[in-house]
Structure formats: structure tokens, C-alpha cells
Amino acid sequence: MRLWSLHPEHLDRQGLTGCWREALLAQAVLAGRTRGYRSHSQLVRFREHSQPLTAIGAYLDVLADEATRRGYRFDRSRIGDGRDVPEVRDGVLGSVPVTEGQVAYEWEHLLAKIAARSPDWSDHLAALESPGVHPLFEVVPGGVAQWERVAG
């Protein structure tokens, strides 16, 4: 499961659709609708939020916005609590912190994945100076998150 802290505009087609599916699975886990993936490390930051289902719903909503911008149709009816939450974009819901080190780690991880599967998208990303983050997240100082499973 990969719930990117990076803005979904950086994801290639496979990354965007994969993130959508995995975030829907995360939503089901947080809602107690599935037994699998309950202890997955990427869920820590959503579980620590005061409103986990609202936070994952807001996360999904931004993914759906990006899909719409690209001409894809993600089924927004699958988003539970938190669908179309303007409070997230206005900062009322409360941001989920993400460390600078985590963003850097994810950026390098994404660049490597995309270089292998989407060379044209890789060229697009190479032109960027730095990545943006998903609007749910607020960048704070720090290294790679403790919950991250860093590849050797």
C-alpha cells in the first residue's frame, strides 16, 4: 500500500489509479469493513488524526479531482465520510504533518518507479525543481517517517 504524501499531479496514470485503489482500501480498513491491512504502516498518520475517516475521505477527494482534471472518471460515490470536504482546503479539518525527509524519500521513490514504467512522465517530472504535496499534508522539519519501510 502506498498512500503518497506527494501531490497526485506528480503521479503517472498507473500511480494515480493505484493510489486511488489503495486509498479506498485504507478507507475500508479505517472504517472497520475489512480485516486485511489493519496494521499497515501507512495508516498510522490517518489513525493519529482526530477524524481518520474524514481525513482519508479528503485524501480521496483530491485524488478524484486530479483524475477529473486528466479526463478520468473515479467513482466519487465510493468516498465515505469526508467527501468534498472544503474544510481540508481551508485548514479547518487540520493538516496531517509530513516531514521534509519523508517527502524527499517519496520523491526519489516515485522518480525511480516512473523512470522504469513511464519514461515520458519521467521527463515531465525531471523538469520540476521540487515536488508539491497533497493538500491534506503540511510539511514539517524532520527525516523519513518512522512508519516508512525504507527499501535497503
C-alpha positions as a Markdown table, in Angstrom:
| # | Residue | x | y | z |
|---|---|---|---|---|
| 1 | Met | 0.0 | 0.0 | 0.0 |
| 2 | Arg | 1.4 | 3.4 | -0.9 |
| 3 | Leu | -0.5 | 6.5 | 0.2 |
| 4 | Trp | 1.6 | 9.2 | -1.4 |
| 5 | Ser | 2.2 | 12.4 | 0.5 |
| 6 | Leu | 3.1 | 13.9 | -2.8 |
| 7 | His | 0.5 | 15.9 | -4.8 |
| 8 | Pro | -1.3 | 13.5 | -7.1 |
| 9 | Glu | -0.4 | 15.7 | -10.1 |
| 10 | His | 3.0 | 14.1 | -9.9 |
| 11 | Leu | 1.7 | 10.5 | -10.3 |
| 12 | Asp | 1.6 | 8.9 | -13.7 |
| 13 | Arg | -1.6 | 7.1 | -14.8 |
| 14 | Gln | -0.7 | 3.8 | -13.0 |
| 15 | Gly | 0.3 | 5.7 | -9.9 |
| 16 | Leu | -2.9 | 7.7 | -9.7 |
| 17 | Thr | -5.2 | 4.7 | -10.3 |
| 18 | Gly | -3.1 | 2.6 | -7.9 |
| 19 | Cys | -3.2 | 5.2 | -5.2 |
| 20 | Trp | -7.0 | 5.6 | -5.6 |
| 21 | Arg | -7.5 | 1.8 | -5.1 |
| 22 | Glu | -5.1 | 1.7 | -2.2 |
| 23 | Ala | -6.7 | 4.7 | -0.5 |
| 24 | Leu | -10.2 | 3.1 | -0.9 |
| 25 | Leu | -8.7 | 0.0 | 0.8 |
| 26 | Ala | -7.3 | 2.3 | 3.5 |
| 27 | Gln | -10.8 | 3.8 | 4.0 |
| 28 | Ala | -12.3 | 0.4 | 4.4 |
| 29 | Val | -9.7 | -0.6 | 7.0 |
| 30 | Leu | -10.2 | 2.6 | 8.9 |
| 31 | Ala | -14.0 | 2.1 | 8.8 |
| 32 | Gly | -13.5 | -1.5 | 10.1 |
| 33 | Arg | -15.0 | -3.0 | 6.9 |
| 34 | Thr | -12.1 | -5.3 | 6.2 |
| 35 | Arg | -9.7 | -7.4 | 8.3 |
| 36 | Gly | -6.8 | -7.2 | 5.9 |
| 37 | Tyr | -4.1 | -4.5 | 6.1 |
| 38 | Arg | -5.2 | -3.4 | 9.6 |
| 39 | Ser | -1.6 | -3.0 | 10.8 |
| 40 | His | -0.2 | -1.4 | 7.6 |
| 41 | Ser | 2.3 | 1.2 | 8.5 |
| 42 | Gln | 1.0 | 3.8 | 6.0 |
| 43 | Leu | -2.3 | 4.0 | 8.0 |
| 44 | Val | -0.5 | 5.4 | 11.1 |
| 45 | Arg | -0.8 | 9.1 | 10.1 |
| 46 | Phe | -4.5 | 8.7 | 9.3 |
| 47 | Arg | -5.2 | 6.9 | 12.6 |
| 48 | Glu | -3.5 | 9.6 | 14.5 |
| 49 | His | -5.8 | 12.2 | 13.0 |
| 50 | Ser | -8.7 | 13.3 | 15.2 |
| 51 | Gln | -11.1 | 12.4 | 12.3 |
| 52 | Pro | -9.5 | 9.5 | 10.5 |
| 53 | Leu | -12.4 | 8.7 | 8.1 |
| 54 | Thr | -12.8 | 12.4 | 7.3 |
| 55 | Ala | -9.1 | 12.7 | 6.6 |
| 56 | Ile | -9.0 | 9.7 | 4.3 |
| 57 | Gly | -12.1 | 10.9 | 2.6 |
| 58 | Ala | -10.5 | 14.3 | 2.0 |
| 59 | Tyr | -7.4 | 12.5 | 0.6 |
| 60 | Leu | -9.5 | 10.5 | -1.8 |
| 61 | Asp | -11.4 | 13.7 | -2.9 |
| 62 | Val | -8.2 | 15.3 | -4.0 |
| 63 | Leu | -7.2 | 12.1 | -6.0 |
| 64 | Ala | -10.7 | 12.3 | -7.7 |
| 65 | Asp | -10.1 | 15.9 | -8.5 |
| 66 | Glu | -6.8 | 15.1 | -10.2 |
| 67 | Ala | -8.4 | 12.2 | -12.1 |
| 68 | Thr | -11.2 | 14.5 | -13.3 |
| 69 | Arg | -8.6 | 17.1 | -14.4 |
| 70 | Arg | -7.0 | 14.4 | -16.6 |
| 71 | Gly | -10.3 | 13.2 | -18.1 |
| 72 | Tyr | -10.6 | 10.1 | -15.9 |
| 73 | Arg | -13.8 | 9.2 | -14.0 |
| 74 | Phe | -13.2 | 8.0 | -10.5 |
| 75 | Asp | -16.4 | 6.9 | -8.7 |
| 76 | Arg | -16.8 | 9.6 | -6.0 |
| 77 | Ser | -19.7 | 7.7 | -4.5 |
| 78 | Arg | -17.1 | 5.3 | -3.1 |
| 79 | Ile | -15.7 | 8.1 | -0.9 |
| 80 | Gly | -17.2 | 7.8 | 2.6 |
| 81 | Asp | -17.1 | 10.4 | 5.4 |
| 82 | Gly | -15.2 | 13.4 | 4.3 |
| 83 | Arg | -16.3 | 13.6 | 0.7 |
| 84 | Asp | -15.9 | 17.1 | -0.8 |
| 85 | Val | -14.6 | 18.5 | 2.5 |
| 86 | Pro | -13.8 | 22.2 | 1.9 |
| 87 | Glu | -12.6 | 22.4 | 5.4 |
| 88 | Val | -9.5 | 20.5 | 4.4 |
| 89 | Arg | -8.5 | 23.0 | 1.8 |
| 90 | Asp | -9.3 | 25.9 | 4.2 |
| 91 | Gly | -7.3 | 24.3 | 7.0 |
| 92 | Val | -10.2 | 23.8 | 9.4 |
| 93 | Leu | -10.0 | 20.0 | 9.4 |
| 94 | Gly | -6.4 | 20.1 | 10.5 |
| 95 | Ser | -3.4 | 19.2 | 8.4 |
| 96 | Val | -1.6 | 15.9 | 8.7 |
| 97 | Pro | 2.1 | 16.5 | 9.2 |
| 98 | Val | 4.6 | 15.1 | 6.8 |
| 99 | Thr | 8.3 | 15.6 | 7.3 |
| 100 | Glu | 10.7 | 17.1 | 4.7 |
| 101 | Gly | 12.6 | 13.8 | 4.8 |
| 102 | Gln | 9.5 | 11.8 | 4.1 |
| 103 | Val | 8.7 | 14.0 | 1.1 |
| 104 | Ala | 12.2 | 13.7 | -0.2 |
| 105 | Tyr | 12.2 | 9.9 | 0.2 |
| 106 | Glu | 8.8 | 9.6 | -1.6 |
| 107 | Trp | 10.0 | 11.8 | -4.4 |
| 108 | Glu | 13.1 | 9.7 | -5.0 |
| 109 | His | 11.0 | 6.5 | -4.8 |
| 110 | Leu | 8.4 | 7.9 | -7.2 |
| 111 | Leu | 11.1 | 9.1 | -9.7 |
| 112 | Ala | 12.7 | 5.6 | -9.7 |
| 113 | Lys | 9.3 | 3.9 | -10.3 |
| 114 | Ile | 8.3 | 6.2 | -13.0 |
| 115 | Ala | 11.7 | 6.0 | -14.8 |
| 116 | Ala | 11.1 | 2.3 | -15.2 |
| 117 | Arg | 7.5 | 2.3 | -16.3 |
| 118 | Ser | 6.7 | 5.8 | -17.8 |
| 119 | Pro | 9.7 | 7.4 | -19.5 |
| 120 | Asp | 7.6 | 10.3 | -20.9 |
| 121 | Trp | 6.2 | 11.1 | -17.5 |
| 122 | Ser | 9.7 | 10.8 | -16.0 |
| 123 | Asp | 10.9 | 13.5 | -18.4 |
| 124 | His | 8.0 | 15.7 | -17.2 |
| 125 | Leu | 8.9 | 15.2 | -13.6 |
| 126 | Ala | 12.6 | 15.8 | -14.2 |
| 127 | Ala | 11.8 | 19.4 | -15.2 |
| 128 | Leu | 10.4 | 20.1 | -11.7 |
| 129 | Glu | 12.5 | 21.8 | -9.1 |
| 130 | Ser | 10.7 | 20.3 | -6.2 |
| 131 | Pro | 7.6 | 18.3 | -5.6 |
| 132 | Gly | 4.3 | 19.6 | -4.2 |
| 133 | Val | 2.5 | 17.7 | -1.5 |
| 134 | His | -1.1 | 16.6 | -1.3 |
| 135 | Pro | -3.1 | 19.5 | 0.2 |
| 136 | Leu | -4.1 | 17.3 | 3.2 |
| 137 | Phe | -0.4 | 17.4 | 4.4 |
| 138 | Glu | 1.7 | 20.1 | 6.0 |
| 139 | Val | 5.4 | 19.8 | 5.5 |
| 140 | Val | 7.3 | 20.0 | 8.8 |
| 141 | Pro | 11.1 | 19.6 | 9.6 |
| 142 | Gly | 12.3 | 16.0 | 10.1 |
| 143 | Gly | 13.7 | 12.9 | 8.5 |
| 144 | Val | 12.0 | 9.9 | 7.0 |
| 145 | Ala | 8.9 | 9.0 | 9.0 |
| 146 | Gln | 9.3 | 6.1 | 11.5 |
| 147 | Trp | 6.4 | 4.2 | 9.9 |
| 148 | Glu | 8.1 | 4.2 | 6.5 |
| 149 | Arg | 9.5 | 0.9 | 5.3 |
| 150 | Val | 12.7 | 2.1 | 3.7 |
| 151 | Ala | 14.0 | -0.1 | 0.9 |
| 152 | Gly | 17.5 | -1.4 | 1.5 |
